[in-house]
PDB file of C-alpha atoms in Angstrom:
ATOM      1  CA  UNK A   1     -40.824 -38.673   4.730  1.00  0.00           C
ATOM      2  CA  UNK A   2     -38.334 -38.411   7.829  1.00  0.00           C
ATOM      3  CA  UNK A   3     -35.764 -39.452   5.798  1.00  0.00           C
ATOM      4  CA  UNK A   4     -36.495 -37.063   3.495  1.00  0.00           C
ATOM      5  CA  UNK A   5     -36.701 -34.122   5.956  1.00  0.00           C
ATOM      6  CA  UNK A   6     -33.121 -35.305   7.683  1.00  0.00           C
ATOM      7  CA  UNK A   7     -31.313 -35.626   4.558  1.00  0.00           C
ATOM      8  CA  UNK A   8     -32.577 -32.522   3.644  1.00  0.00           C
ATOM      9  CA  UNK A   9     -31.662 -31.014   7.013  1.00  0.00           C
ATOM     10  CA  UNK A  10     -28.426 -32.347   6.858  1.00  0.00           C
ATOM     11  CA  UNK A  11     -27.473 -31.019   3.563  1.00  0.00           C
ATOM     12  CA  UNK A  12     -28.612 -27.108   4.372  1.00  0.00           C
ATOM     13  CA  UNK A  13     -25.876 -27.752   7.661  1.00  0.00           C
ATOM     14  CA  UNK A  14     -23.423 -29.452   5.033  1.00  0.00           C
ATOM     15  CA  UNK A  15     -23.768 -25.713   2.863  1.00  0.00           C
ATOM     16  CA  UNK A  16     -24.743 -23.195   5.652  1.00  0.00           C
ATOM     17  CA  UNK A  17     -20.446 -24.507   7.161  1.00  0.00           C
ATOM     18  CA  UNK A  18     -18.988 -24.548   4.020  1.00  0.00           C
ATOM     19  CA  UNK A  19     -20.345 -21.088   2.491  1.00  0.00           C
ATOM     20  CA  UNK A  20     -19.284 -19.642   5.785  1.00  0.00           C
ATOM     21  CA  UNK A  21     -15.835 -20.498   5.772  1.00  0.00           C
ATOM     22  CA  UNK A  22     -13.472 -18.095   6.073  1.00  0.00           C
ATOM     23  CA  UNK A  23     -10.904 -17.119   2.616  1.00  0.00           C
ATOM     24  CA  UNK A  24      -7.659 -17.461   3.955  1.00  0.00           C
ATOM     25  CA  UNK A  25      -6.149 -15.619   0.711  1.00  0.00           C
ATOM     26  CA  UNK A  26      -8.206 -12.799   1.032  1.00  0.00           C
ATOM     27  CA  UNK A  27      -7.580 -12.086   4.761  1.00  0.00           C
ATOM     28  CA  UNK A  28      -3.698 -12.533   3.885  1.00  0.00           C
ATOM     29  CA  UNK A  29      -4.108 -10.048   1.057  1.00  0.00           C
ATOM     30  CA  UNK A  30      -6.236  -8.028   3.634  1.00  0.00           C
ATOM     31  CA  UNK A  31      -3.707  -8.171   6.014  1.00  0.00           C
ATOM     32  CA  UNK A  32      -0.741  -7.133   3.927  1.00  0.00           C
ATOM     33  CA  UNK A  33      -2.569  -4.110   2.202  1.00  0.00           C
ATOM     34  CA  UNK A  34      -3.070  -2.989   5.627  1.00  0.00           C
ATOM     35  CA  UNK A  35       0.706  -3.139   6.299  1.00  0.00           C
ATOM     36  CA  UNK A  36       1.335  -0.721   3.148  1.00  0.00           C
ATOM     37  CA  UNK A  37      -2.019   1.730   3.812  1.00  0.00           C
ATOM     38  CA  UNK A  38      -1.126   5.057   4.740  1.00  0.00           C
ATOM     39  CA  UNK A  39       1.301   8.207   3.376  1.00  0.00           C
ATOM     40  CA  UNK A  40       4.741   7.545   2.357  1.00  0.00           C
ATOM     41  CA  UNK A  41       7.106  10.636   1.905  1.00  0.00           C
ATOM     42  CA  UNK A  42       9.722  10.333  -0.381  1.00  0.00           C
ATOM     43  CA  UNK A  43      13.285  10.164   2.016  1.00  0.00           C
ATOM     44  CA  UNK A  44      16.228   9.019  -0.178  1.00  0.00           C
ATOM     45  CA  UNK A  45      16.966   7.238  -3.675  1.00  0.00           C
ATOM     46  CA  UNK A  46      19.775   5.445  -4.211  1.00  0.00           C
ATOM     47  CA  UNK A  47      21.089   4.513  -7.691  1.00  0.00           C
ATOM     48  CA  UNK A  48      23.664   2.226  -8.808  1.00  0.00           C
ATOM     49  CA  UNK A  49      24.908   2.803  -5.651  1.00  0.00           C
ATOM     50  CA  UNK A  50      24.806   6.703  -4.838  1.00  0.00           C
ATOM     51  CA  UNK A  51      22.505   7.751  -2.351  1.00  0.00           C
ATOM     52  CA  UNK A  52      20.390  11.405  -2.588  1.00  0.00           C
ATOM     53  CA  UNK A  53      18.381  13.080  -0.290  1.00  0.00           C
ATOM     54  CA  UNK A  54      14.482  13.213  -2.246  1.00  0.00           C
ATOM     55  CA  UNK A  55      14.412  16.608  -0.342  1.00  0.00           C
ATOM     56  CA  UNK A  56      12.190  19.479  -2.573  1.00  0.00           C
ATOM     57  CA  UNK A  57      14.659  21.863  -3.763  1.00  0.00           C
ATOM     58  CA  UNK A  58      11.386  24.588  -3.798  1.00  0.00           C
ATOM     59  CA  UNK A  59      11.470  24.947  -0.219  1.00  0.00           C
ATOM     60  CA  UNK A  60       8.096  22.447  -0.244  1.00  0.00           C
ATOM     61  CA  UNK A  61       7.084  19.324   1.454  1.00  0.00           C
ATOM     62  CA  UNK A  62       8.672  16.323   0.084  1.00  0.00           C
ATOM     63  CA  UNK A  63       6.596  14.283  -2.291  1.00  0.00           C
ATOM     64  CA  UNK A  64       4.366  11.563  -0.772  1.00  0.00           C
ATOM     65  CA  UNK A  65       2.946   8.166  -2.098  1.00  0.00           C
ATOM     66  CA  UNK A  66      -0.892   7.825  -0.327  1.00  0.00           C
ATOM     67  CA  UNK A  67      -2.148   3.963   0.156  1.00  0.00           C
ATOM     68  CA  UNK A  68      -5.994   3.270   0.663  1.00  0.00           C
ATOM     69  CA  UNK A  69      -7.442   0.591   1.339  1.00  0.00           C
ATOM     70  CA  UNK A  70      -9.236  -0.051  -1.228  1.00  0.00           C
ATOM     71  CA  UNK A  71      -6.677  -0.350  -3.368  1.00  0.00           C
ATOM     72  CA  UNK A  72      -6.274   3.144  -4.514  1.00  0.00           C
ATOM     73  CA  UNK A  73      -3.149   5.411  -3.997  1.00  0.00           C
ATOM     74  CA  UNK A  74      -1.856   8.764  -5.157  1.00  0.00           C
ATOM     75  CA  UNK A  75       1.095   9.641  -6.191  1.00  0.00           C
ATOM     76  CA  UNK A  76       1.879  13.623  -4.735  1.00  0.00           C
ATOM     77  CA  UNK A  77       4.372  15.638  -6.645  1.00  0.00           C
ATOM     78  CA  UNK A  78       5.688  18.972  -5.390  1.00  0.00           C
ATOM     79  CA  UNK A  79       6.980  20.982  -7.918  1.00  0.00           C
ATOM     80  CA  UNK A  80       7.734  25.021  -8.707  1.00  0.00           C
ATOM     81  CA  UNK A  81       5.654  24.618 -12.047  1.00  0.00           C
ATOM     82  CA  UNK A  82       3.227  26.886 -12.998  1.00  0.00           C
ATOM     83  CA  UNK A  83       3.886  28.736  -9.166  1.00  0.00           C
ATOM     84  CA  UNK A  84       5.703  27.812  -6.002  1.00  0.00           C
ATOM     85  CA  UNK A  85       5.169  25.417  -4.312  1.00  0.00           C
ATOM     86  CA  UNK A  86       2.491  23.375  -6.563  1.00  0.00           C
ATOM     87  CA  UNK A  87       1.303  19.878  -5.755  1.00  0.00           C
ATOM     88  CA  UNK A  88       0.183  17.225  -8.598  1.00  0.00           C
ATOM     89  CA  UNK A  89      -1.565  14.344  -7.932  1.00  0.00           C
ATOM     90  CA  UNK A  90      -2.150  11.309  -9.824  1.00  0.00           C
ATOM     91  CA  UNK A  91      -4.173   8.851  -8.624  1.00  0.00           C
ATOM     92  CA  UNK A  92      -3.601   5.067  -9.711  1.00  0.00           C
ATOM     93  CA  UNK A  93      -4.533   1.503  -8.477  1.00  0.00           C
ATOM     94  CA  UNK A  94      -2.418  -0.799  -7.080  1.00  0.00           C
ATOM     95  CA  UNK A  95      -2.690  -4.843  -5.805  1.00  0.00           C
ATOM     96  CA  UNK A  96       0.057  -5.547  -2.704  1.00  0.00           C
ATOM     97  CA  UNK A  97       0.810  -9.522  -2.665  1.00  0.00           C
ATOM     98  CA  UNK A  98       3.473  -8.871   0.441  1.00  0.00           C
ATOM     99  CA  UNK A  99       6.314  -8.902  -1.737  1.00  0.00           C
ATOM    100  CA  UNK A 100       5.534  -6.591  -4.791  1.00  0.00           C
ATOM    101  CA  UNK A 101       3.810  -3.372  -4.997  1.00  0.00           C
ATOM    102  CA  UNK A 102       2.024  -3.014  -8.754  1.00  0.00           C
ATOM    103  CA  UNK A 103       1.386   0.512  -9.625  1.00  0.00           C
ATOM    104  CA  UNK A 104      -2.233   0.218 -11.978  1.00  0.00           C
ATOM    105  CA  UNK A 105      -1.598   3.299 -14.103  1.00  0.00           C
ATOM    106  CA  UNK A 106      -4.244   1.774 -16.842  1.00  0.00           C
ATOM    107  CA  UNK A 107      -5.543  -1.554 -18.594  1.00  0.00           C
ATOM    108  CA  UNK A 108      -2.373  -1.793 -20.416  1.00  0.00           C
ATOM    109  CA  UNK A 109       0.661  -0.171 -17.902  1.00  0.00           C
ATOM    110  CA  UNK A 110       1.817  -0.690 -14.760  1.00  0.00           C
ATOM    111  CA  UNK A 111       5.054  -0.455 -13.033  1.00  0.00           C
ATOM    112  CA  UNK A 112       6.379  -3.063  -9.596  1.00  0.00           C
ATOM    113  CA  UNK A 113       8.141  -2.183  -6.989  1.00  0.00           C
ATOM    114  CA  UNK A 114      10.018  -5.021  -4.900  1.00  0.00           C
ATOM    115  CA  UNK A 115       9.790  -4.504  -1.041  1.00  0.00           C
ATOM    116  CA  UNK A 116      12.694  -4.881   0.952  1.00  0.00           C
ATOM    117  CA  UNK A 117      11.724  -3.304   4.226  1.00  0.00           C
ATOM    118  CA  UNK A 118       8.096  -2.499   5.457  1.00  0.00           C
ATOM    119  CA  UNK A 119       7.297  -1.661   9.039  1.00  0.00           C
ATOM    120  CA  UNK A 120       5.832   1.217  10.980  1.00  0.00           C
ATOM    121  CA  UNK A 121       8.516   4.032  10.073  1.00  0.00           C
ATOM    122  CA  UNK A 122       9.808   2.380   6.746  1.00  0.00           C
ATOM    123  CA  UNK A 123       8.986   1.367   3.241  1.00  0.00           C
ATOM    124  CA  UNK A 124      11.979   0.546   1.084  1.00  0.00           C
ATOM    125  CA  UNK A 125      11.521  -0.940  -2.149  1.00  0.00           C
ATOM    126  CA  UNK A 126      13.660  -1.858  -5.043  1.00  0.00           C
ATOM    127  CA  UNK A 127      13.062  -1.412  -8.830  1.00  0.00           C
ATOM    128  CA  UNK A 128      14.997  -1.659 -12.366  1.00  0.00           C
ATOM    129  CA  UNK A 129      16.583  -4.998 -11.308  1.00  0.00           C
ATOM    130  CA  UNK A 130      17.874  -3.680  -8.328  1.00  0.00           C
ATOM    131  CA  UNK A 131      19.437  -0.601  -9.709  1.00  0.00           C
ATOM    132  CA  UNK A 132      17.583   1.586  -7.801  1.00  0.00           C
ATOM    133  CA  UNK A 133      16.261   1.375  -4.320  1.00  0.00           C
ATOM    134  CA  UNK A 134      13.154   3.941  -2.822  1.00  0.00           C
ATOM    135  CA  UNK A 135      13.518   4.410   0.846  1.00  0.00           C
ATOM    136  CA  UNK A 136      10.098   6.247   2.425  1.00  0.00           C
ATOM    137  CA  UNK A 137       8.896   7.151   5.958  1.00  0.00           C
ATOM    138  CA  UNK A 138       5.890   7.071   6.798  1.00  0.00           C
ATOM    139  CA  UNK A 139       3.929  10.478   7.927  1.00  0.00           C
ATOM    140  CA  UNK A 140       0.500   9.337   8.962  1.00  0.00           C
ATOM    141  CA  UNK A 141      -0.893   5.217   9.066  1.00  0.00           C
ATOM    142  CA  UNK A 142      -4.619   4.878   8.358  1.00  0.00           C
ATOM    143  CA  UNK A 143      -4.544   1.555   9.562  1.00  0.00           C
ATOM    144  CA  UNK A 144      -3.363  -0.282  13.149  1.00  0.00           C
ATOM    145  CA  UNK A 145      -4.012  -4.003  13.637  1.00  0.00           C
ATOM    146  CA  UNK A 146      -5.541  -4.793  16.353  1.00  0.00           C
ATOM    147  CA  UNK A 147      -3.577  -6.278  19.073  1.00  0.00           C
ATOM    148  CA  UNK A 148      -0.601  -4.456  17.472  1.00  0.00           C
ATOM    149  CA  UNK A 149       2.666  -2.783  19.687  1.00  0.00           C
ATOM    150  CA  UNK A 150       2.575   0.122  16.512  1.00  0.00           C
ATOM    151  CA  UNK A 151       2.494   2.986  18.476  1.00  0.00           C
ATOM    152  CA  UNK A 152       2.272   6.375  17.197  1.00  0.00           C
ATOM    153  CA  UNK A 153       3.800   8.278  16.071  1.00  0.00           C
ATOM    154  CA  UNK A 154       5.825   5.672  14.727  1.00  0.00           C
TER     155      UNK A 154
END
């Protein structure tokens, strides 16, 4: 019977510290979403080698890109169509790995993004192959990790 109770015992400690483990992929993946969460304006394209200002030639705010965290984002359009000054958003999923952003637009399209550069000011990313590069800056972080030297504003 006290064999019985021990091994039993012994087991429940065995599963208790292995069901209590921590995920190492999914803090990484928490970790690096964090990184990206926050709004993004649009700063500068460059293709095939030419650079251009994403400025809004309407006299708007530039265009932002919007990371949650829970893997939702918006993409925010400013355009002069149907008045002045008119903002369309279009909200999407997306998954972050550290090295690709993939935009969810449905069950059967998406579009990735390459990062090059990600820190407190600066997303830069690279698509088509290379052939054209996204620089953004960021306007507001949702996120700070803790013990972090981000300081705002960044």
């Amino acid at each position: 019977m006290k064999k019985t109770i021990l091994t039993t015992l012994i087991s429940l400690v065995v599963i208790l510290i292995s069901s209590c483990s921590k995920d190492s992929n999914n803090e990484n993946n928490t970790n690096q979403n964090n990184s990206l969460i926050g709004k993004w304006e649009f700063f500068s394209t460059t293709e095939n080698g030419v650079t251009h200002d994403d400025y809004n030639p309407f006299g708007c705010s530039r265009s932002f890109l919007e990371y949650k965290d829970n893997n939702t984002m918006t993409e925010n359009h400013f355009n002069n169509i149907p008045s002045p000054c008119n903002i369309h958003i279009y909200p999407n999923n997306y998954t972050f790995d550290g090295t690709t952003i993939k935009i969810i637009y449905s069950s059967t399209s998406s579009f990735n993004s390459t990062v090059l550069t990600l820190n407190s000011t600066t997303l830069v990313t690279s698509t088509y192959g290379g052939s054209v590069i996204k620089t953004y800056k960021c306007i507001f972080r949702w996120y700070w990790p803790p013990n972090s030297n981000l300081k705002w504003p960044p």
